[in-house]
């Protein structure tokens, strides 16, 4: 999958990891968290994590740590059977093929994700309660947009930060208006 470049277009954002386990974003000159790196990943913003002392690329290990944190915090996405099969592949003669297979499979899944969502949505909304399902889907989309706004500010510029806050306020107002309208429609 082609990754989006950093916000300034210079290539990946360089993150330095220090011996005290702190992460430093060299692009914004600020300390960051693993959660911030997870958000960059979700937004498809390219970054590289290097050991501050040796300058060794440790991105793989940090990404694995993010997955472990997500899995341990109730966001389990990897089934036990899959994990067992993956572990069994280490040392197997096919081990070299697994990374490319997994990456290609995930790329295809993400490319087709919207189509799959549309098919599921159509199946749900075509039944006798289709109108209610459509309202619920729209409500969930609005809530998701309000709760997960665009990062907007990855470069540390105050005006972009203010724009993001203004967008968030507008999204919350739109969500409130839709909730009010739904409550009014139900009352009728």
mmCIF file with all atom_site columns, C-alpha atoms in Angstrom:
data_model
loop_
_atom_site.group_PDB
_atom_site.id
_atom_site.type_symbol
_atom_site.label_atom_id
_atom_site.label_alt_id
_atom_site.label_comp_id
_atom_site.label_asym_id
_atom_site.label_entity_id
_atom_site.label_seq_id
_atom_site.pdbx_PDB_ins_code
_atom_site.Cartn_x
_atom_site.Cartn_y
_atom_site.Cartn_z
_atom_site.occupancy
_atom_site.B_iso_or_equiv
_atom_site.pdbx_formal_charge
_atom_site.auth_seq_id
_atom_site.auth_comp_id
_atom_site.auth_asym_id
_atom_site.auth_atom_id
_atom_site.pdbx_PDB_model_num
ATOM 1   C CA . UNK A 1 1   ? 0.000   0.000   0.000  1.00 0.00 ? 1   UNK A CA 1
ATOM 2   C CA . UNK A 1 2   ? 1.375   3.396   -0.902 1.00 0.00 ? 2   UNK A CA 1
ATOM 3   C CA . UNK A 1 3   ? 1.816   5.495   2.197  1.00 0.00 ? 3   UNK A CA 1
ATOM 4   C CA . UNK A 1 4   ? 1.039   9.179   2.350  1.00 0.00 ? 4   UNK A CA 1
ATOM 5   C CA . UNK A 1 5   ? 4.100   11.298  2.898  1.00 0.00 ? 5   UNK A CA 1
ATOM 6   C CA . UNK A 1 6   ? 4.490   13.428  5.969  1.00 0.00 ? 6   UNK A CA 1
ATOM 7   C CA . UNK A 1 7   ? 2.485   16.653  6.037  1.00 0.00 ? 7   UNK A CA 1
ATOM 8   C CA . UNK A 1 8   ? 5.348   18.709  4.604  1.00 0.00 ? 8   UNK A CA 1
ATOM 9   C CA . UNK A 1 9   ? 6.058   16.229  1.792  1.00 0.00 ? 9   UNK A CA 1
ATOM 10  C CA . UNK A 1 10  ? 9.684   15.548  2.787  1.00 0.00 ? 10  UNK A CA 1
ATOM 11  C CA . UNK A 1 11  ? 9.177   11.807  3.221  1.00 0.00 ? 11  UNK A CA 1
ATOM 12  C CA . UNK A 1 12  ? 8.491   9.967   6.431  1.00 0.00 ? 12  UNK A CA 1
ATOM 13  C CA . UNK A 1 13  ? 8.303   11.761  9.755  1.00 0.00 ? 13  UNK A CA 1
ATOM 14  C CA . UNK A 1 14  ? 11.304  10.671  11.823 1.00 0.00 ? 14  UNK A CA 1
ATOM 15  C CA . UNK A 1 15  ? 10.553  9.592   15.380 1.00 0.00 ? 15  UNK A CA 1
ATOM 16  C CA . UNK A 1 16  ? 13.447  9.005   17.774 1.00 0.00 ? 16  UNK A CA 1
ATOM 17  C CA . UNK A 1 17  ? 13.071  6.501   20.581 1.00 0.00 ? 17  UNK A CA 1
ATOM 18  C CA . UNK A 1 18  ? 15.299  7.124   23.579 1.00 0.00 ? 18  UNK A CA 1
ATOM 19  C CA . UNK A 1 19  ? 16.602  4.637   26.147 1.00 0.00 ? 19  UNK A CA 1
ATOM 20  C CA . UNK A 1 20  ? 13.998  5.891   28.618 1.00 0.00 ? 20  UNK A CA 1
ATOM 21  C CA . UNK A 1 21  ? 11.346  4.665   26.122 1.00 0.00 ? 21  UNK A CA 1
ATOM 22  C CA . UNK A 1 22  ? 10.238  8.199   25.253 1.00 0.00 ? 22  UNK A CA 1
ATOM 23  C CA . UNK A 1 23  ? 9.356   8.965   21.647 1.00 0.00 ? 23  UNK A CA 1
ATOM 24  C CA . UNK A 1 24  ? 10.365  12.266  20.084 1.00 0.00 ? 24  UNK A CA 1
ATOM 25  C CA . UNK A 1 25  ? 8.826   13.630  16.879 1.00 0.00 ? 25  UNK A CA 1
ATOM 26  C CA . UNK A 1 26  ? 11.664  15.400  15.070 1.00 0.00 ? 26  UNK A CA 1
ATOM 27  C CA . UNK A 1 27  ? 9.159   17.058  12.735 1.00 0.00 ? 27  UNK A CA 1
ATOM 28  C CA . UNK A 1 28  ? 7.300   18.935  15.497 1.00 0.00 ? 28  UNK A CA 1
ATOM 29  C CA . UNK A 1 29  ? 10.086  18.852  18.131 1.00 0.00 ? 29  UNK A CA 1
ATOM 30  C CA . UNK A 1 30  ? 7.684   17.342  20.676 1.00 0.00 ? 30  UNK A CA 1
ATOM 31  C CA . UNK A 1 31  ? 7.492   14.173  22.708 1.00 0.00 ? 31  UNK A CA 1
ATOM 32  C CA . UNK A 1 32  ? 4.692   11.892  21.586 1.00 0.00 ? 32  UNK A CA 1
ATOM 33  C CA . UNK A 1 33  ? 2.971   8.666   22.635 1.00 0.00 ? 33  UNK A CA 1
ATOM 34  C CA . UNK A 1 34  ? 2.317   5.326   21.011 1.00 0.00 ? 34  UNK A CA 1
ATOM 35  C CA . UNK A 1 35  ? -1.308  6.428   20.683 1.00 0.00 ? 35  UNK A CA 1
ATOM 36  C CA . UNK A 1 36  ? -0.148  9.325   18.500 1.00 0.00 ? 36  UNK A CA 1
ATOM 37  C CA . UNK A 1 37  ? 1.787   6.894   16.278 1.00 0.00 ? 37  UNK A CA 1
ATOM 38  C CA . UNK A 1 38  ? -1.306  4.680   16.060 1.00 0.00 ? 38  UNK A CA 1
ATOM 39  C CA . UNK A 1 39  ? -3.307  7.706   14.896 1.00 0.00 ? 39  UNK A CA 1
ATOM 40  C CA . UNK A 1 40  ? -0.659  8.564   12.289 1.00 0.00 ? 40  UNK A CA 1
ATOM 41  C CA . UNK A 1 41  ? -0.928  4.984   11.045 1.00 0.00 ? 41  UNK A CA 1
ATOM 42  C CA . UNK A 1 42  ? -4.731  5.191   10.842 1.00 0.00 ? 42  UNK A CA 1
ATOM 43  C CA . UNK A 1 43  ? -4.389  8.412   8.836  1.00 0.00 ? 43  UNK A CA 1
ATOM 44  C CA . UNK A 1 44  ? -1.853  6.708   6.542  1.00 0.00 ? 44  UNK A CA 1
ATOM 45  C CA . UNK A 1 45  ? 0.876   9.237   7.366  1.00 0.00 ? 45  UNK A CA 1
ATOM 46  C CA . UNK A 1 46  ? 4.317   7.783   6.837  1.00 0.00 ? 46  UNK A CA 1
ATOM 47  C CA . UNK A 1 47  ? 6.794   7.726   9.713  1.00 0.00 ? 47  UNK A CA 1
ATOM 48  C CA . UNK A 1 48  ? 9.968   5.923   10.688 1.00 0.00 ? 48  UNK A CA 1
ATOM 49  C CA . UNK A 1 49  ? 11.061  5.161   14.253 1.00 0.00 ? 49  UNK A CA 1
ATOM 50  C CA . UNK A 1 50  ? 14.793  5.075   14.900 1.00 0.00 ? 50  UNK A CA 1
ATOM 51  C CA . UNK A 1 51  ? 16.812  4.301   18.004 1.00 0.00 ? 51  UNK A CA 1
ATOM 52  C CA . UNK A 1 52  ? 18.158  7.660   19.195 1.00 0.00 ? 52  UNK A CA 1
ATOM 53  C CA . UNK A 1 53  ? 21.578  6.232   20.064 1.00 0.00 ? 53  UNK A CA 1
ATOM 54  C CA . UNK A 1 54  ? 22.300  3.801   17.218 1.00 0.00 ? 54  UNK A CA 1
ATOM 55  C CA . UNK A 1 55  ? 20.006  5.342   14.546 1.00 0.00 ? 55  UNK A CA 1
ATOM 56  C CA . UNK A 1 56  ? 18.768  1.779   13.833 1.00 0.00 ? 56  UNK A CA 1
ATOM 57  C CA . UNK A 1 57  ? 15.310  1.528   12.239 1.00 0.00 ? 57  UNK A CA 1
ATOM 58  C CA . UNK A 1 58  ? 13.024  0.058   14.934 1.00 0.00 ? 58  UNK A CA 1
ATOM 59  C CA . UNK A 1 59  ? 9.679   0.859   13.275 1.00 0.00 ? 59  UNK A CA 1
ATOM 60  C CA . UNK A 1 60  ? 8.687   -2.829  13.086 1.00 0.00 ? 60  UNK A CA 1
ATOM 61  C CA . UNK A 1 61  ? 9.097   -3.345  16.822 1.00 0.00 ? 61  UNK A CA 1
ATOM 62  C CA . UNK A 1 62  ? 7.201   -0.164  17.692 1.00 0.00 ? 62  UNK A CA 1
ATOM 63  C CA . UNK A 1 63  ? 4.310   -1.080  15.372 1.00 0.00 ? 63  UNK A CA 1
ATOM 64  C CA . UNK A 1 64  ? 4.216   -4.545  16.950 1.00 0.00 ? 64  UNK A CA 1
ATOM 65  C CA . UNK A 1 65  ? 4.068   -2.889  20.369 1.00 0.00 ? 65  UNK A CA 1
ATOM 66  C CA . UNK A 1 66  ? 1.103   -0.755  19.235 1.00 0.00 ? 66  UNK A CA 1
ATOM 67  C CA . UNK A 1 67  ? -0.715  -3.897  18.074 1.00 0.00 ? 67  UNK A CA 1
ATOM 68  C CA . UNK A 1 68  ? -0.015  -5.577  21.431 1.00 0.00 ? 68  UNK A CA 1
ATOM 69  C CA . UNK A 1 69  ? -1.342  -2.554  23.307 1.00 0.00 ? 69  UNK A CA 1
ATOM 70  C CA . UNK A 1 70  ? -4.508  -2.505  21.173 1.00 0.00 ? 70  UNK A CA 1
ATOM 71  C CA . UNK A 1 71  ? -5.011  -6.241  21.658 1.00 0.00 ? 71  UNK A CA 1
ATOM 72  C CA . UNK A 1 72  ? -4.508  -5.947  25.438 1.00 0.00 ? 72  UNK A CA 1
ATOM 73  C CA . UNK A 1 73  ? -6.878  -2.976  25.757 1.00 0.00 ? 73  UNK A CA 1
ATOM 74  C CA . UNK A 1 74  ? -9.984  -4.786  24.570 1.00 0.00 ? 74  UNK A CA 1
ATOM 75  C CA . UNK A 1 75  ? -9.528  -4.012  20.882 1.00 0.00 ? 75  UNK A CA 1
ATOM 76  C CA . UNK A 1 76  ? -8.841  -7.632  19.993 1.00 0.00 ? 76  UNK A CA 1
ATOM 77  C CA . UNK A 1 77  ? -8.865  -8.154  16.272 1.00 0.00 ? 77  UNK A CA 1
ATOM 78  C CA . UNK A 1 78  ? -6.491  -11.093 15.885 1.00 0.00 ? 78  UNK A CA 1
ATOM 79  C CA . UNK A 1 79  ? -8.212  -14.425 16.637 1.00 0.00 ? 79  UNK A CA 1
ATOM 80  C CA . UNK A 1 80  ? -6.302  -16.986 18.695 1.00 0.00 ? 80  UNK A CA 1
ATOM 81  C CA . UNK A 1 81  ? -6.374  -19.470 15.804 1.00 0.00 ? 81  UNK A CA 1
ATOM 82  C CA . UNK A 1 82  ? -4.747  -16.939 13.493 1.00 0.00 ? 82  UNK A CA 1
ATOM 83  C CA . UNK A 1 83  ? -2.063  -16.115 16.081 1.00 0.00 ? 83  UNK A CA 1
ATOM 84  C CA . UNK A 1 84  ? -1.294  -19.823 16.516 1.00 0.00 ? 84  UNK A CA 1
ATOM 85  C CA . UNK A 1 85  ? -1.019  -20.307 12.756 1.00 0.00 ? 85  UNK A CA 1
ATOM 86  C CA . UNK A 1 86  ? 1.227   -17.267 12.482 1.00 0.00 ? 86  UNK A CA 1
ATOM 87  C CA . UNK A 1 87  ? 3.516   -18.530 15.250 1.00 0.00 ? 87  UNK A CA 1
ATOM 88  C CA . UNK A 1 88  ? 3.636   -21.958 13.594 1.00 0.00 ? 88  UNK A CA 1
ATOM 89  C CA . UNK A 1 89  ? 4.929   -20.317 10.389 1.00 0.00 ? 89  UNK A CA 1
ATOM 90  C CA . UNK A 1 90  ? 8.116   -19.066 12.115 1.00 0.00 ? 90  UNK A CA 1
ATOM 91  C CA . UNK A 1 91  ? 10.942  -21.355 11.037 1.00 0.00 ? 91  UNK A CA 1
ATOM 92  C CA . UNK A 1 92  ? 8.776   -22.992 8.364  1.00 0.00 ? 92  UNK A CA 1
ATOM 93  C CA . UNK A 1 93  ? 10.071  -23.159 4.807  1.00 0.00 ? 93  UNK A CA 1
ATOM 94  C CA . UNK A 1 94  ? 7.196   -20.848 3.758  1.00 0.00 ? 94  UNK A CA 1
ATOM 95  C CA . UNK A 1 95  ? 8.071   -18.148 6.324  1.00 0.00 ? 95  UNK A CA 1
ATOM 96  C CA . UNK A 1 96  ? 9.590   -15.877 3.695  1.00 0.00 ? 96  UNK A CA 1
ATOM 97  C CA . UNK A 1 97  ? 6.339   -15.771 1.740  1.00 0.00 ? 97  UNK A CA 1
ATOM 98  C CA . UNK A 1 98  ? 4.088   -14.938 4.687  1.00 0.00 ? 98  UNK A CA 1
ATOM 99  C CA . UNK A 1 99  ? 4.893   -11.189 5.028  1.00 0.00 ? 99  UNK A CA 1
ATOM 100 C CA . UNK A 1 100 ? 4.168   -10.471 1.351  1.00 0.00 ? 100 UNK A CA 1
ATOM 101 C CA . UNK A 1 101 ? 0.996   -12.587 1.457  1.00 0.00 ? 101 UNK A CA 1
ATOM 102 C CA . UNK A 1 102 ? -0.285  -10.816 4.572  1.00 0.00 ? 102 UNK A CA 1
ATOM 103 C CA . UNK A 1 103 ? 0.550   -7.359  3.223  1.00 0.00 ? 103 UNK A CA 1
ATOM 104 C CA . UNK A 1 104 ? -1.126  -8.069  -0.136 1.00 0.00 ? 104 UNK A CA 1
ATOM 105 C CA . UNK A 1 105 ? -4.184  -9.530  1.587  1.00 0.00 ? 105 UNK A CA 1
ATOM 106 C CA . UNK A 1 106 ? -4.541  -6.495  3.863  1.00 0.00 ? 106 UNK A CA 1
ATOM 107 C CA . UNK A 1 107 ? -4.065  -4.095  0.924  1.00 0.00 ? 107 UNK A CA 1
ATOM 108 C CA . UNK A 1 108 ? -6.838  -5.879  -0.990 1.00 0.00 ? 108 UNK A CA 1
ATOM 109 C CA . UNK A 1 109 ? -9.088  -5.883  2.080  1.00 0.00 ? 109 UNK A CA 1
ATOM 110 C CA . UNK A 1 110 ? -8.641  -2.136  2.601  1.00 0.00 ? 110 UNK A CA 1
ATOM 111 C CA . UNK A 1 111 ? -9.237  -1.408  -1.098 1.00 0.00 ? 111 UNK A CA 1
ATOM 112 C CA . UNK A 1 112 ? -12.481 -3.388  -1.009 1.00 0.00 ? 112 UNK A CA 1
ATOM 113 C CA . UNK A 1 113 ? -13.559 -2.262  2.469  1.00 0.00 ? 113 UNK A CA 1
ATOM 114 C CA . UNK A 1 114 ? -15.993 0.400   1.217  1.00 0.00 ? 114 UNK A CA 1
ATOM 115 C CA . UNK A 1 115 ? -17.619 -2.048  -1.207 1.00 0.00 ? 115 UNK A CA 1
ATOM 116 C CA . UNK A 1 116 ? -18.076 -4.589  1.588  1.00 0.00 ? 116 UNK A CA 1
ATOM 117 C CA . UNK A 1 117 ? -19.583 -1.908  3.838  1.00 0.00 ? 117 UNK A CA 1
ATOM 118 C CA . UNK A 1 118 ? -21.986 -0.890  1.049  1.00 0.00 ? 118 UNK A CA 1
ATOM 119 C CA . UNK A 1 119 ? -23.116 -4.497  0.503  1.00 0.00 ? 119 UNK A CA 1
ATOM 120 C CA . UNK A 1 120 ? -23.716 -5.010  4.235  1.00 0.00 ? 120 UNK A CA 1
ATOM 121 C CA . UNK A 1 121 ? -25.522 -1.675  4.505  1.00 0.00 ? 121 UNK A CA 1
ATOM 122 C CA . UNK A 1 122 ? -27.753 -2.534  1.544  1.00 0.00 ? 122 UNK A CA 1
ATOM 123 C CA . UNK A 1 123 ? -28.572 -5.933  3.025  1.00 0.00 ? 123 UNK A CA 1
ATOM 124 C CA . UNK A 1 124 ? -29.469 -4.381  6.378  1.00 0.00 ? 124 UNK A CA 1
ATOM 125 C CA . UNK A 1 125 ? -31.488 -1.468  5.006  1.00 0.00 ? 125 UNK A CA 1
ATOM 126 C CA . UNK A 1 126 ? -33.513 -3.452  2.479  1.00 0.00 ? 126 UNK A CA 1
ATOM 127 C CA . UNK A 1 127 ? -35.540 -5.335  5.122  1.00 0.00 ? 127 UNK A CA 1
ATOM 128 C CA . UNK A 1 128 ? -38.810 -4.334  6.786  1.00 0.00 ? 128 UNK A CA 1
ATOM 129 C CA . UNK A 1 129 ? -36.968 -2.099  9.258  1.00 0.00 ? 129 UNK A CA 1
ATOM 130 C CA . UNK A 1 130 ? -34.786 -0.534  6.584  1.00 0.00 ? 130 UNK A CA 1
ATOM 131 C CA . UNK A 1 131 ? -35.805 3.024   7.439  1.00 0.00 ? 131 UNK A CA 1
ATOM 132 C CA . UNK A 1 132 ? -34.719 2.600   11.070 1.00 0.00 ? 132 UNK A CA 1
ATOM 133 C CA . UNK A 1 133 ? -31.487 0.916   10.013 1.00 0.00 ? 133 UNK A CA 1
ATOM 134 C CA . UNK A 1 134 ? -30.684 3.833   7.679  1.00 0.00 ? 134 UNK A CA 1
ATOM 135 C CA . UNK A 1 135 ? -31.260 6.309   10.518 1.00 0.00 ? 135 UNK A CA 1
ATOM 136 C CA . UNK A 1 136 ? -29.041 4.287   12.836 1.00 0.00 ? 136 UNK A CA 1
ATOM 137 C CA . UNK A 1 137 ? -26.282 4.021   10.236 1.00 0.00 ? 137 UNK A CA 1
ATOM 138 C CA . UNK A 1 138 ? -26.375 7.779   9.617  1.00 0.00 ? 138 UNK A CA 1
ATOM 139 C CA . UNK A 1 139 ? -26.350 8.431   13.362 1.00 0.00 ? 139 UNK A CA 1
ATOM 140 C CA . UNK A 1 140 ? -23.311 6.156   13.800 1.00 0.00 ? 140 UNK A CA 1
ATOM 141 C CA . UNK A 1 141 ? -21.479 7.831   10.907 1.00 0.00 ? 141 UNK A CA 1
ATOM 142 C CA . UNK A 1 142 ? -22.109 11.252  12.417 1.00 0.00 ? 142 UNK A CA 1
ATOM 143 C CA . UNK A 1 143 ? -20.997 10.073  15.843 1.00 0.00 ? 143 UNK A CA 1
ATOM 144 C CA . UNK A 1 144 ? -17.841 8.504   14.392 1.00 0.00 ? 144 UNK A CA 1
ATOM 145 C CA . UNK A 1 145 ? -17.000 11.724  12.560 1.00 0.00 ? 145 UNK A CA 1
ATOM 146 C CA . UNK A 1 146 ? -17.554 13.751  15.725 1.00 0.00 ? 146 UNK A CA 1
ATOM 147 C CA . UNK A 1 147 ? -15.536 11.427  17.925 1.00 0.00 ? 147 UNK A CA 1
ATOM 148 C CA . UNK A 1 148 ? -12.719 10.793  15.428 1.00 0.00 ? 148 UNK A CA 1
ATOM 149 C CA . UNK A 1 149 ? -12.137 14.125  13.679 1.00 0.00 ? 149 UNK A CA 1
ATOM 150 C CA . UNK A 1 150 ? -9.361  14.588  11.176 1.00 0.00 ? 150 UNK A CA 1
ATOM 151 C CA . UNK A 1 151 ? -6.060  15.113  12.951 1.00 0.00 ? 151 UNK A CA 1
ATOM 152 C CA . UNK A 1 152 ? -5.606  18.306  10.961 1.00 0.00 ? 152 UNK A CA 1
ATOM 153 C CA . UNK A 1 153 ? -2.704  19.492  13.046 1.00 0.00 ? 153 UNK A CA 1
ATOM 154 C CA . UNK A 1 154 ? 0.341   17.302  12.793 1.00 0.00 ? 154 UNK A CA 1
ATOM 155 C CA . UNK A 1 155 ? 2.769   20.095  12.171 1.00 0.00 ? 155 UNK A CA 1
ATOM 156 C CA . UNK A 1 156 ? 2.080   22.027  15.361 1.00 0.00 ? 156 UNK A CA 1
ATOM 157 C CA . UNK A 1 157 ? 0.726   25.161  13.655 1.00 0.00 ? 157 UNK A CA 1
ATOM 158 C CA . UNK A 1 158 ? -1.748  26.960  15.863 1.00 0.00 ? 158 UNK A CA 1
ATOM 159 C CA . UNK A 1 159 ? -4.089  28.083  13.061 1.00 0.00 ? 159 UNK A CA 1
ATOM 160 C CA . UNK A 1 160 ? -4.603  24.496  11.889 1.00 0.00 ? 160 UNK A CA 1
ATOM 161 C CA . UNK A 1 161 ? -5.268  23.494  15.491 1.00 0.00 ? 161 UNK A CA 1
ATOM 162 C CA . UNK A 1 162 ? -7.907  26.187  15.809 1.00 0.00 ? 162 UNK A CA 1
ATOM 163 C CA . UNK A 1 163 ? -9.451  25.060  12.507 1.00 0.00 ? 163 UNK A CA 1
ATOM 164 C CA . UNK A 1 164 ? -9.618  21.488  13.818 1.00 0.00 ? 164 UNK A CA 1
ATOM 165 C CA . UNK A 1 165 ? -11.351 22.678  16.978 1.00 0.00 ? 165 UNK A CA 1
ATOM 166 C CA . UNK A 1 166 ? -13.823 24.724  14.929 1.00 0.00 ? 166 UNK A CA 1
ATOM 167 C CA . UNK A 1 167 ? -14.520 21.671  12.723 1.00 0.00 ? 167 UNK A CA 1
ATOM 168 C CA . UNK A 1 168 ? -15.071 19.547  15.811 1.00 0.00 ? 168 UNK A CA 1
ATOM 169 C CA . UNK A 1 169 ? -17.516 22.099  17.237 1.00 0.00 ? 169 UNK A CA 1
ATOM 170 C CA . UNK A 1 170 ? -19.425 22.126  13.948 1.00 0.00 ? 170 UNK A CA 1
ATOM 171 C CA . UNK A 1 171 ? -19.556 18.342  13.893 1.00 0.00 ? 171 UNK A CA 1
ATOM 172 C CA . UNK A 1 172 ? -20.828 18.256  17.485 1.00 0.00 ? 172 UNK A CA 1
ATOM 173 C CA . UNK A 1 173 ? -23.477 20.860  16.644 1.00 0.00 ? 173 UNK A CA 1
ATOM 174 C CA . UNK A 1 174 ? -24.550 18.833  13.593 1.00 0.00 ? 174 UNK A CA 1
ATOM 175 C CA . UNK A 1 175 ? -24.689 15.682  15.714 1.00 0.00 ? 175 UNK A CA 1
ATOM 176 C CA . UNK A 1 176 ? -26.789 17.470  18.354 1.00 0.00 ? 176 UNK A CA 1
ATOM 177 C CA . UNK A 1 177 ? -29.151 18.747  15.662 1.00 0.00 ? 177 UNK A CA 1
ATOM 178 C CA . UNK A 1 178 ? -29.594 15.235  14.286 1.00 0.00 ? 178 UNK A CA 1
ATOM 179 C CA . UNK A 1 179 ? -30.221 13.837  17.769 1.00 0.00 ? 179 UNK A CA 1
ATOM 180 C CA . UNK A 1 180 ? -32.801 16.577  18.406 1.00 0.00 ? 180 UNK A CA 1
ATOM 181 C CA . UNK A 1 181 ? -34.467 15.835  15.051 1.00 0.00 ? 181 UNK A CA 1
ATOM 182 C CA . UNK A 1 182 ? -34.540 12.097  15.803 1.00 0.00 ? 182 UNK A CA 1
ATOM 183 C CA . UNK A 1 183 ? -36.079 12.783  19.207 1.00 0.00 ? 183 UNK A CA 1
ATOM 184 C CA . UNK A 1 184 ? -38.711 15.047  17.602 1.00 0.00 ? 184 UNK A CA 1
ATOM 185 C CA . UNK A 1 185 ? -39.466 12.445  14.904 1.00 0.00 ? 185 UNK A CA 1
ATOM 186 C CA . UNK A 1 186 ? -39.881 9.723   17.535 1.00 0.00 ? 186 UNK A CA 1
ATOM 187 C CA . UNK A 1 187 ? -42.211 11.916  19.593 1.00 0.00 ? 187 UNK A CA 1
ATOM 188 C CA . UNK A 1 188 ? -44.515 12.314  16.612 1.00 0.00 ? 188 UNK A CA 1
#
